[in-house]
Amino acid sequence: MPETERLILRRSRRADIPELFKFLGDPTAMQHTHTDKTLRECQRRVMVHEWRRRRDGCAPWVVIRREDGQIIGWGGLYEDPFDPGWDFEIGYYFRPDVWGHGYASELVHAALDVADLKLRLPEVWAMAHPENGGSKRVLEKAGFQSCRHLPDRNRLLFCRPRPIE
């Protein structure tokens, strides 16, 4: 189970779904991305990703704050089964009350370790809404560069090649 200084990152469990739905189903928390409209939709999304972990070697983790054991986010490295064709990307979703505390940066670095050291991917993608300045900063600090605007999605596509060894 991967860990960072302040986070525990683990596989998703069915028992996590109600807590994850509190923010994955919250239109304010998910204002720049997809919002799960029902608990069942959230369960399907999380469990399909978890099923894909066996095939792909990665999937979003449940993000737990070490200091109090609370689930505060969901994300990591994955190949999105609901939006195929983008290869491996990094995504992260957090409760609004923990935004701005650096947790996304910790998660992104852990996900990049999987991409670089375990899967040895030549490149990793990420997307951010043009108005989501916090997400853009997280990606840029992690070494991503803005590649292009995707007008059909109103997203900025970021890319990061694997560092030369």
Tab-separated table of N, CA and C in Angstrom:
chain	number	residue	atom	x	y	z
A	1	MET	N	0.856	-1.170	0.000
A	1	MET	CA	0.000	0.000	0.000
A	1	MET	C	0.908	1.241	0.000
A	2	PRO	N	0.833	2.060	-1.050
A	2	PRO	CA	1.682	3.247	-1.105
A	2	PRO	C	1.307	4.265	-0.026
A	3	GLU	N	2.309	4.973	0.428
A	3	GLU	CA	2.088	6.025	1.405
A	3	GLU	C	2.941	7.218	1.040
A	4	THR	N	2.492	8.372	1.458
A	4	THR	CA	3.282	9.595	1.339
A	4	THR	C	3.464	10.113	2.767
A	5	GLU	N	4.044	11.273	2.889
A	5	GLU	CA	4.268	11.823	4.222
A	5	GLU	C	2.973	11.944	5.023
A	6	ARG	N	1.894	12.373	4.346
A	6	ARG	CA	0.640	12.618	5.069
A	6	ARG	C	-0.525	11.750	4.631
A	7	LEU	N	-0.304	10.882	3.623
A	7	LEU	CA	-1.415	10.138	3.035
A	7	LEU	C	-1.164	8.641	3.011
A	8	ILE	N	-2.233	7.899	3.151
A	8	ILE	CA	-2.255	6.466	2.884
A	8	ILE	C	-3.070	6.291	1.611
A	9	LEU	N	-2.534	5.558	0.660
A	9	LEU	CA	-3.198	5.332	-0.628
A	9	LEU	C	-3.473	3.843	-0.745
A	10	ARG	N	-4.742	3.501	-0.892
A	10	ARG	CA	-5.073	2.073	-0.960
A	10	ARG	C	-6.156	1.812	-1.992
A	11	ARG	N	-6.329	0.532	-2.302
A	11	ARG	CA	-7.372	0.101	-3.236
A	11	ARG	C	-8.749	0.505	-2.712
A	12	SER	N	-9.657	0.700	-3.653
A	12	SER	CA	-11.039	1.030	-3.295
A	12	SER	C	-11.772	-0.230	-2.846
A	13	ARG	N	-12.667	-0.044	-1.895
A	13	ARG	CA	-13.540	-1.126	-1.413
A	13	ARG	C	-14.987	-0.658	-1.554
A	14	ARG	N	-15.892	-1.618	-1.696
A	14	ARG	CA	-17.318	-1.250	-1.767
A	14	ARG	C	-17.742	-0.413	-0.566
A	15	ALA	N	-17.206	-0.720	0.595
A	15	ALA	CA	-17.579	0.008	1.809
A	15	ALA	C	-17.172	1.486	1.744
A	16	ASP	N	-16.249	1.842	0.846
A	16	ASP	CA	-15.801	3.234	0.706
A	16	ASP	C	-16.783	4.088	-0.094
A	17	ILE	N	-17.661	3.456	-0.864
A	17	ILE	CA	-18.474	4.181	-1.841
A	17	ILE	C	-19.300	5.309	-1.212
A	18	PRO	N	-20.018	5.088	-0.112
A	18	PRO	CA	-20.802	6.203	0.440
A	18	PRO	C	-19.942	7.420	0.799
A	19	GLU	N	-18.757	7.182	1.351
A	19	GLU	CA	-17.881	8.302	1.704
A	19	GLU	C	-17.329	8.978	0.450
A	20	LEU	N	-16.963	8.202	-0.569
A	20	LEU	CA	-16.478	8.768	-1.827
A	20	LEU	C	-17.570	9.563	-2.535
A	21	PHE	N	-18.803	9.062	-2.467
A	21	PHE	CA	-19.913	9.731	-3.141
A	21	PHE	C	-20.184	11.118	-2.560
A	22	LYS	N	-19.804	11.339	-1.308
A	22	LYS	CA	-20.016	12.660	-0.699
A	22	LYS	C	-19.333	13.758	-1.506
A	23	PHE	N	-18.204	13.449	-2.146
A	23	PHE	CA	-17.578	14.472	-2.995
A	23	PHE	C	-17.642	14.114	-4.471
A	24	LEU	N	-17.555	12.840	-4.852
A	24	LEU	CA	-17.662	12.481	-6.274
A	24	LEU	C	-19.052	12.762	-6.826
A	25	GLY	N	-20.035	12.854	-5.944
A	25	GLY	CA	-21.401	13.174	-6.348
A	25	GLY	C	-21.797	14.619	-6.061
A	26	ASP	N	-20.858	15.414	-5.586
A	26	ASP	CA	-21.135	16.798	-5.211
A	26	ASP	C	-20.793	17.727	-6.376
A	27	PRO	N	-21.801	18.382	-6.980
A	27	PRO	CA	-21.527	19.259	-8.129
A	27	PRO	C	-20.536	20.390	-7.831
A	28	THR	N	-20.486	20.865	-6.596
A	28	THR	CA	-19.520	21.905	-6.245
A	28	THR	C	-18.107	21.337	-6.217
A	29	ALA	N	-17.936	20.201	-5.576
A	29	ALA	CA	-16.616	19.572	-5.496
A	29	ALA	C	-16.119	19.166	-6.879
A	30	MET	N	-17.024	18.770	-7.749
A	30	MET	CA	-16.654	18.244	-9.066
A	30	MET	C	-16.975	19.241	-10.171
A	31	GLN	N	-16.976	20.518	-9.852
A	31	GLN	CA	-17.397	21.549	-10.797
A	31	GLN	C	-16.598	21.572	-12.091
A	32	HIS	N	-15.378	21.063	-12.081
A	32	HIS	CA	-14.542	21.100	-13.278
A	32	HIS	C	-14.422	19.738	-13.961
A	33	THR	N	-15.246	18.791	-13.550
A	33	THR	CA	-15.141	17.447	-14.126
A	33	THR	C	-16.476	16.708	-13.999
A	34	HIS	N	-16.450	15.407	-14.201
A	34	HIS	CA	-17.647	14.565	-14.153
A	34	HIS	C	-18.171	14.445	-12.725
A	35	THR	N	-19.474	14.544	-12.559
A	35	THR	CA	-20.130	14.323	-11.266
A	35	THR	C	-20.976	13.069	-11.357
A	36	ASP	N	-20.784	12.143	-10.412
A	36	ASP	CA	-21.656	10.968	-10.352
A	36	ASP	C	-23.002	11.417	-9.809
A	37	LYS	N	-24.068	11.092	-10.537
A	37	LYS	CA	-25.393	11.585	-10.166
A	37	LYS	C	-26.076	10.747	-9.088
A	38	THR	N	-25.691	9.472	-8.985
A	38	THR	CA	-26.296	8.594	-7.984
A	38	THR	C	-25.209	7.780	-7.295
A	39	LEU	N	-25.555	7.247	-6.140
A	39	LEU	CA	-24.641	6.361	-5.418
A	39	LEU	C	-24.294	5.145	-6.278
A	40	ARG	N	-25.274	4.633	-7.001
A	40	ARG	CA	-25.045	3.476	-7.874
A	40	ARG	C	-24.053	3.806	-9.000
A	41	GLU	N	-24.177	4.993	-9.589
A	41	GLU	CA	-23.248	5.419	-10.634
A	41	GLU	C	-21.826	5.543	-10.072
A	42	CYS	N	-21.722	6.071	-8.868
A	42	CYS	CA	-20.422	6.199	-8.218
A	42	CYS	C	-19.828	4.815	-7.955
A	43	GLN	N	-20.639	3.901	-7.464
A	43	GLN	CA	-20.166	2.542	-7.200
A	43	GLN	C	-19.664	1.896	-8.478
A	44	ARG	N	-20.402	2.051	-9.557
A	44	ARG	CA	-19.990	1.465	-10.835
A	44	ARG	C	-18.647	2.030	-11.277
A	45	ARG	N	-18.506	3.359	-11.223
A	45	ARG	CA	-17.253	4.004	-11.639
A	45	ARG	C	-16.070	3.478	-10.820
A	46	VAL	N	-16.208	3.500	-9.514
A	46	VAL	CA	-15.107	3.106	-8.634
A	46	VAL	C	-14.782	1.623	-8.802
A	47	MET	N	-15.786	0.775	-8.882
A	47	MET	CA	-15.534	-0.665	-8.955
A	47	MET	C	-15.015	-1.096	-10.331
A	48	VAL	N	-15.439	-0.433	-11.406
A	48	VAL	CA	-14.885	-0.749	-12.733
A	48	VAL	C	-13.408	-0.371	-12.770
A	49	HIS	N	-13.074	0.768	-12.221
A	49	HIS	CA	-11.655	1.144	-12.140
A	49	HIS	C	-10.881	0.098	-11.331
A	50	GLU	N	-11.457	-0.324	-10.228
A	50	GLU	CA	-10.767	-1.304	-9.376
A	50	GLU	C	-10.576	-2.626	-10.114
A	51	TRP	N	-11.563	-3.043	-10.886
A	51	TRP	CA	-11.440	-4.261	-11.689
A	51	TRP	C	-10.291	-4.112	-12.689
A	52	ARG	N	-10.159	-2.919	-13.262
A	52	ARG	CA	-9.101	-2.661	-14.255
A	52	ARG	C	-7.698	-2.680	-13.637
A	53	ARG	N	-7.593	-2.513	-12.329
A	53	ARG	CA	-6.287	-2.531	-11.676
A	53	ARG	C	-5.541	-3.837	-11.988
A	54	ARG	N	-6.271	-4.945	-12.011
A	54	ARG	CA	-5.639	-6.247	-12.291
A	54	ARG	C	-5.045	-6.286	-13.687
A	55	ARG	N	-5.721	-5.684	-14.648
A	55	ARG	CA	-5.262	-5.697	-16.033
A	55	ARG	C	-4.171	-4.667	-16.291
A	56	ASP	N	-4.361	-3.467	-15.764
A	56	ASP	CA	-3.483	-2.354	-16.099
A	56	ASP	C	-2.314	-2.163	-15.137
A	57	GLY	N	-2.421	-2.724	-13.946
A	57	GLY	CA	-1.370	-2.533	-12.954
A	57	GLY	C	-1.530	-1.254	-12.142
A	58	CYS	N	-2.631	-0.541	-12.372
A	58	CYS	CA	-2.892	0.683	-11.615
A	58	CYS	C	-4.366	1.037	-11.735
A	59	ALA	N	-4.817	1.860	-10.823
A	59	ALA	CA	-6.185	2.400	-10.805
A	59	ALA	C	-6.213	3.469	-9.719
A	60	PRO	N	-7.230	4.303	-9.694
A	60	PRO	CA	-7.284	5.309	-8.630
A	60	PRO	C	-7.282	4.669	-7.244
A	61	TRP	N	-6.613	5.333	-6.344
A	61	TRP	CA	-6.587	4.919	-4.942
A	61	TRP	C	-7.598	5.713	-4.144
A	62	VAL	N	-8.027	5.145	-3.034
A	62	VAL	CA	-8.717	5.904	-2.007
A	62	VAL	C	-7.622	6.649	-1.252
A	63	VAL	N	-7.812	7.943	-1.064
A	63	VAL	CA	-6.816	8.783	-0.399
A	63	VAL	C	-7.269	9.014	1.038
A	64	ILE	N	-6.449	8.557	1.980
A	64	ILE	CA	-6.786	8.650	3.401
A	64	ILE	C	-5.767	9.552	4.089
A	65	ARG	N	-6.260	10.508	4.839
A	65	ARG	CA	-5.370	11.388	5.599
A	65	ARG	C	-4.837	10.594	6.792
A	66	ARG	N	-3.532	10.496	6.875
A	66	ARG	CA	-2.882	9.685	7.904
A	66	ARG	C	-3.230	10.157	9.325
A	67	GLU	N	-3.293	11.472	9.542
A	67	GLU	CA	-3.457	11.989	10.898
A	67	GLU	C	-4.772	11.590	11.561
A	68	ASP	N	-5.840	11.399	10.760
A	68	ASP	CA	-7.127	11.065	11.376
A	68	ASP	C	-7.857	9.894	10.716
A	69	GLY	N	-7.258	9.298	9.679
A	69	GLY	CA	-7.871	8.138	9.035
A	69	GLY	C	-9.070	8.456	8.160
A	70	GLN	N	-9.292	9.731	7.849
A	70	GLN	CA	-10.446	10.139	7.048
A	70	GLN	C	-10.168	9.994	5.552
A	71	ILE	N	-11.180	9.517	4.820
A	71	ILE	CA	-11.105	9.511	3.356
A	71	ILE	C	-11.291	10.946	2.888
A	72	ILE	N	-10.277	11.457	2.162
A	72	ILE	CA	-10.347	12.843	1.699
A	72	ILE	C	-10.310	12.954	0.181
A	73	GLY	N	-10.020	11.849	-0.509
A	73	GLY	CA	-9.922	11.941	-1.960
A	73	GLY	C	-9.893	10.585	-2.635
A	74	TRP	N	-9.790	10.658	-3.955
A	74	TRP	CA	-9.739	9.462	-4.800
A	74	TRP	C	-8.974	9.856	-6.053
A	75	GLY	N	-7.999	9.058	-6.447
A	75	GLY	CA	-7.279	9.385	-7.665
A	75	GLY	C	-5.962	8.653	-7.773
A	76	GLY	N	-5.251	8.968	-8.843
A	76	GLY	CA	-3.966	8.345	-9.115
A	76	GLY	C	-3.784	8.142	-10.603
A	77	LEU	N	-3.045	7.116	-10.958
A	77	LEU	CA	-2.749	6.772	-12.339
A	77	LEU	C	-3.755	5.735	-12.815
A	78	TYR	N	-4.293	5.928	-14.013
A	78	TYR	CA	-5.265	4.984	-14.558
A	78	TYR	C	-5.421	5.190	-16.053
A	79	GLU	N	-5.997	4.183	-16.682
A	79	GLU	CA	-6.461	4.291	-18.059
A	79	GLU	C	-7.981	4.267	-17.961
A	80	ASP	N	-8.626	5.351	-18.297
A	80	ASP	CA	-10.047	5.532	-18.009
A	80	ASP	C	-10.925	4.629	-18.866
A	81	PRO	N	-11.610	3.657	-18.247
A	81	PRO	CA	-12.477	2.762	-19.013
A	81	PRO	C	-13.734	3.453	-19.539
A	82	PHE	N	-14.063	4.624	-19.003
A	82	PHE	CA	-15.249	5.348	-19.427
A	82	PHE	C	-14.945	6.387	-20.502
A	83	ASP	N	-13.679	6.584	-20.782
A	83	ASP	CA	-13.248	7.538	-21.799
A	83	ASP	C	-11.971	6.995	-22.446
A	84	PRO	N	-12.091	5.887	-23.170
A	84	PRO	CA	-10.905	5.219	-23.702
A	84	PRO	C	-10.192	6.032	-24.774
A	85	GLY	N	-8.940	5.663	-24.991
A	85	GLY	CA	-8.166	6.257	-26.066
A	85	GLY	C	-7.136	7.272	-25.628
A	86	TRP	N	-7.044	7.561	-24.336
A	86	TRP	CA	-6.105	8.570	-23.852
A	86	TRP	C	-4.860	7.959	-23.235
A	87	ASP	N	-4.742	6.665	-23.236
A	87	ASP	CA	-3.638	5.991	-22.548
A	87	ASP	C	-3.710	6.294	-21.055
A	88	PHE	N	-2.559	6.233	-20.399
A	88	PHE	CA	-2.540	6.407	-18.949
A	88	PHE	C	-2.538	7.891	-18.599
A	89	GLU	N	-3.365	8.209	-17.638
A	89	GLU	CA	-3.473	9.591	-17.192
A	89	GLU	C	-3.516	9.640	-15.678
A	90	ILE	N	-3.298	10.821	-15.165
A	90	ILE	CA	-3.404	11.043	-13.727
A	90	ILE	C	-4.606	11.936	-13.488
A	91	GLY	N	-5.411	11.535	-12.530
A	91	GLY	CA	-6.564	12.316	-12.130
A	91	GLY	C	-6.663	12.313	-10.616
A	92	TYR	N	-7.292	13.326	-10.061
A	92	TYR	CA	-7.424	13.421	-8.609
A	92	TYR	C	-8.673	14.223	-8.277
A	93	TYR	N	-9.339	13.775	-7.231
A	93	TYR	CA	-10.612	14.354	-6.816
A	93	TYR	C	-10.593	14.396	-5.292
A	94	PHE	N	-10.839	15.566	-4.727
A	94	PHE	CA	-10.750	15.732	-3.279
A	94	PHE	C	-11.967	16.444	-2.720
A	95	ARG	N	-12.211	16.194	-1.425
A	95	ARG	CA	-13.248	16.945	-0.720
A	95	ARG	C	-12.863	18.420	-0.746
A	96	PRO	N	-13.822	19.319	-0.955
A	96	PRO	CA	-13.491	20.751	-1.009
A	96	PRO	C	-12.814	21.291	0.249
A	97	ASP	N	-13.124	20.712	1.409
A	97	ASP	CA	-12.534	21.241	2.647
A	97	ASP	C	-11.039	20.951	2.777
A	98	VAL	N	-10.473	20.127	1.884
A	98	VAL	CA	-9.028	19.860	1.944
A	98	VAL	C	-8.279	20.456	0.751
A	99	TRP	N	-8.971	21.174	-0.112
A	99	TRP	CA	-8.305	21.829	-1.240
A	99	TRP	C	-7.274	22.814	-0.711
A	100	GLY	N	-6.167	22.940	-1.432
A	100	GLY	CA	-5.156	23.924	-1.083
A	100	GLY	C	-4.188	23.503	0.007
A	101	HIS	N	-4.223	22.228	0.405
A	101	HIS	CA	-3.334	21.742	1.468
A	101	HIS	C	-2.175	20.891	0.932
A	102	GLY	N	-2.035	20.792	-0.390
A	102	GLY	CA	-0.918	20.048	-0.971
A	102	GLY	C	-1.134	18.549	-1.120
A	103	TYR	N	-2.335	18.075	-0.793
A	103	TYR	CA	-2.583	16.629	-0.898
A	103	TYR	C	-2.547	16.150	-2.343
A	104	ALA	N	-3.047	16.952	-3.276
A	104	ALA	CA	-3.026	16.546	-4.687
A	104	ALA	C	-1.591	16.382	-5.170
A	105	SER	N	-0.707	17.262	-4.757
A	105	SER	CA	0.700	17.140	-5.162
A	105	SER	C	1.309	15.842	-4.639
A	106	GLU	N	1.019	15.485	-3.402
A	106	GLU	CA	1.531	14.222	-2.855
A	106	GLU	C	1.000	13.037	-3.645
A	107	LEU	N	-0.284	13.070	-3.961
A	107	LEU	CA	-0.896	11.984	-4.723
A	107	LEU	C	-0.278	11.885	-6.114
A	108	VAL	N	-0.098	13.014	-6.789
A	108	VAL	CA	0.469	13.006	-8.139
A	108	VAL	C	1.884	12.424	-8.118
A	109	HIS	N	2.687	12.784	-7.136
A	109	HIS	CA	4.051	12.243	-7.067
A	109	HIS	C	4.040	10.727	-6.852
A	110	ALA	N	3.135	10.236	-6.021
A	110	ALA	CA	3.027	8.787	-5.824
A	110	ALA	C	2.593	8.093	-7.118
A	111	ALA	N	1.661	8.701	-7.837
A	111	ALA	CA	1.187	8.126	-9.105
A	111	ALA	C	2.294	8.142	-10.154
A	112	LEU	N	3.095	9.191	-10.184
A	112	LEU	CA	4.202	9.246	-11.141
A	112	LEU	C	5.265	8.203	-10.818
A	113	ASP	N	5.449	7.881	-9.544
A	113	ASP	CA	6.377	6.786	-9.185
A	113	ASP	C	5.903	5.475	-9.797
A	114	VAL	N	4.602	5.219	-9.763
A	114	VAL	CA	4.057	4.005	-10.384
A	114	VAL	C	4.305	4.050	-11.897
A	115	ALA	N	4.031	5.196	-12.510
A	115	ALA	CA	4.211	5.334	-13.960
A	115	ALA	C	5.665	5.132	-14.362
A	116	ASP	N	6.588	5.720	-13.602
A	116	ASP	CA	8.000	5.698	-13.972
A	116	ASP	C	8.717	4.421	-13.541
A	117	LEU	N	8.476	3.972	-12.322
A	117	LEU	CA	9.260	2.882	-11.754
A	117	LEU	C	8.632	1.503	-11.927
A	118	LYS	N	7.314	1.433	-11.849
A	118	LYS	CA	6.640	0.131	-11.961
A	118	LYS	C	6.243	-0.172	-13.404
A	119	LEU	N	5.515	0.744	-14.032
A	119	LEU	CA	5.015	0.497	-15.386
A	119	LEU	C	5.968	0.993	-16.474
A	120	ARG	N	6.886	1.876	-16.103
A	120	ARG	CA	7.885	2.421	-17.031
A	120	ARG	C	7.223	2.998	-18.287
A	121	LEU	N	6.203	3.803	-18.065
A	121	LEU	CA	5.470	4.420	-19.165
A	121	LEU	C	6.309	5.511	-19.819
A	122	PRO	N	6.283	5.607	-21.126
A	122	PRO	CA	7.063	6.657	-21.790
A	122	PRO	C	6.489	8.055	-21.571
A	123	GLU	N	5.169	8.135	-21.323
A	123	GLU	CA	4.522	9.429	-21.153
A	123	GLU	C	3.242	9.250	-20.349
A	124	VAL	N	2.883	10.272	-19.607
A	124	VAL	CA	1.652	10.277	-18.823
A	124	VAL	C	0.899	11.561	-19.153
A	125	TRP	N	-0.433	11.466	-19.189
A	125	TRP	CA	-1.302	12.603	-19.503
A	125	TRP	C	-2.064	13.030	-18.259
A	126	ALA	N	-2.571	14.221	-18.320
A	126	ALA	CA	-3.523	14.716	-17.326
A	126	ALA	C	-4.339	15.809	-18.004
A	127	MET	N	-5.519	16.057	-17.499
A	127	MET	CA	-6.372	17.114	-18.044
A	127	MET	C	-6.806	18.033	-16.918
A	128	ALA	N	-6.943	19.290	-17.244
A	128	ALA	CA	-7.428	20.262	-16.266
A	128	ALA	C	-8.339	21.252	-16.974
A	129	HIS	N	-9.391	21.641	-16.311
A	129	HIS	CA	-10.283	22.675	-16.827
A	129	HIS	C	-9.506	23.991	-16.849
A	130	PRO	N	-9.651	24.787	-17.897
A	130	PRO	CA	-8.902	26.044	-17.989
A	130	PRO	C	-9.091	26.976	-16.789
A	131	GLU	N	-10.238	26.901	-16.121
A	131	GLU	CA	-10.501	27.773	-14.972
A	131	GLU	C	-10.029	27.185	-13.652
A	132	ASN	N	-9.477	25.977	-13.680
A	132	ASN	CA	-9.038	25.318	-12.453
A	132	ASN	C	-7.547	25.589	-12.230
A	133	GLY	N	-7.261	26.783	-11.731
A	133	GLY	CA	-5.876	27.193	-11.520
A	133	GLY	C	-5.116	26.302	-10.560
A	134	GLY	N	-5.773	25.819	-9.513
A	134	GLY	CA	-5.110	24.939	-8.552
A	134	GLY	C	-4.629	23.658	-9.192
A	135	SER	N	-5.462	23.052	-10.027
A	135	SER	CA	-5.091	21.816	-10.693
A	135	SER	C	-3.951	22.046	-11.684
A	136	LYS	N	-4.000	23.145	-12.398
A	136	LYS	CA	-2.919	23.457	-13.339
A	136	LYS	C	-1.590	23.614	-12.595
A	137	ARG	N	-1.606	24.283	-11.445
A	137	ARG	CA	-0.381	24.458	-10.656
A	137	ARG	C	0.156	23.115	-10.158
A	138	VAL	N	-0.731	22.230	-9.697
A	138	VAL	CA	-0.306	20.906	-9.239
A	138	VAL	C	0.436	20.178	-10.356
A	139	LEU	N	-0.136	20.185	-11.543
A	139	LEU	CA	0.472	19.477	-12.670
A	139	LEU	C	1.795	20.111	-13.089
A	140	GLU	N	1.845	21.414	-13.155
A	140	GLU	CA	3.084	22.087	-13.558
A	140	GLU	C	4.198	21.838	-12.552
A	141	LYS	N	3.887	21.861	-11.247
A	141	LYS	CA	4.907	21.575	-10.226
A	141	LYS	C	5.433	20.153	-10.341
A	142	ALA	N	4.609	19.247	-10.856
A	142	ALA	CA	5.008	17.839	-11.001
A	142	ALA	C	5.731	17.576	-12.319
A	143	GLY	N	5.968	18.616	-13.103
A	143	GLY	CA	6.722	18.443	-14.343
A	143	GLY	C	5.887	18.276	-15.595
A	144	PHE	N	4.582	18.437	-15.491
A	144	PHE	CA	3.724	18.369	-16.677
A	144	PHE	C	3.816	19.689	-17.437
A	145	GLN	N	3.627	19.601	-18.735
A	145	GLN	CA	3.560	20.792	-19.571
A	145	GLN	C	2.236	20.785	-20.312
A	146	SER	N	1.675	21.966	-20.490
A	146	SER	CA	0.436	22.081	-21.250
A	146	SER	C	0.748	21.782	-22.717
A	147	CYS	N	0.062	20.789	-23.272
A	147	CYS	CA	0.300	20.377	-24.658
A	147	CYS	C	-0.639	21.078	-25.623
A	148	ARG	N	-1.924	21.123	-25.248
A	148	ARG	CA	-2.891	21.773	-26.140
A	148	ARG	C	-4.250	21.879	-25.440
A	149	HIS	N	-5.098	22.697	-26.010
A	149	HIS	CA	-6.467	22.839	-25.530
A	149	HIS	C	-7.329	21.842	-26.291
A	150	LEU	N	-8.233	21.190	-25.587
A	150	LEU	CA	-9.183	20.265	-26.203
A	150	LEU	C	-10.538	20.956	-26.226
A	151	PRO	N	-10.873	21.646	-27.331
A	151	PRO	CA	-12.086	22.470	-27.348
A	151	PRO	C	-13.375	21.674	-27.153
A	152	ASP	N	-13.417	20.428	-27.621
A	152	ASP	CA	-14.639	19.634	-27.473
A	152	ASP	C	-14.916	19.281	-26.013
A	153	ARG	N	-13.910	19.334	-25.155
A	153	ARG	CA	-14.056	19.029	-23.729
A	153	ARG	C	-13.872	20.252	-22.854
A	154	ASN	N	-13.390	21.346	-23.447
A	154	ASN	CA	-12.971	22.522	-22.710
A	154	ASN	C	-12.000	22.122	-21.594
A	155	ARG	N	-10.949	21.428	-21.993
A	155	ARG	CA	-9.901	20.982	-21.083
A	155	ARG	C	-8.544	21.323	-21.674
A	156	LEU	N	-7.583	21.535	-20.784
A	156	LEU	CA	-6.194	21.633	-21.202
A	156	LEU	C	-5.583	20.253	-21.043
A	157	LEU	N	-4.903	19.786	-22.060
A	157	LEU	CA	-4.226	18.496	-22.004
A	157	LEU	C	-2.783	18.746	-21.600
A	158	PHE	N	-2.367	18.095	-20.542
A	158	PHE	CA	-0.994	18.193	-20.056
A	158	PHE	C	-0.285	16.876	-20.328
A	159	CYS	N	1.003	16.936	-20.614
A	159	CYS	CA	1.776	15.708	-20.826
A	159	CYS	C	3.084	15.810	-20.046
A	160	ARG	N	3.583	14.633	-19.697
A	160	ARG	CA	4.852	14.550	-18.983
A	160	ARG	C	5.580	13.291	-19.440
A	161	PRO	N	6.699	13.458	-20.143
A	161	PRO	CA	7.485	12.288	-20.524
A	161	PRO	C	8.220	11.720	-19.305
A	162	ARG	N	8.520	10.430	-19.368
A	162	ARG	CA	9.286	9.817	-18.282
A	162	ARG	C	10.678	10.452	-18.256
A	163	PRO	N	11.180	10.761	-17.089
A	163	PRO	CA	12.516	11.349	-17.002
A	163	PRO	C	13.575	10.398	-17.575
A	164	ILE	N	14.591	10.967	-18.165
A	164	ILE	CA	15.690	10.172	-18.704
A	164	ILE	C	16.503	9.628	-17.542
A	165	GLU	N	16.808	8.342	-17.620
A	165	GLU	CA	17.529	7.701	-16.514
A	165	GLU	C	19.019	7.816	-16.700
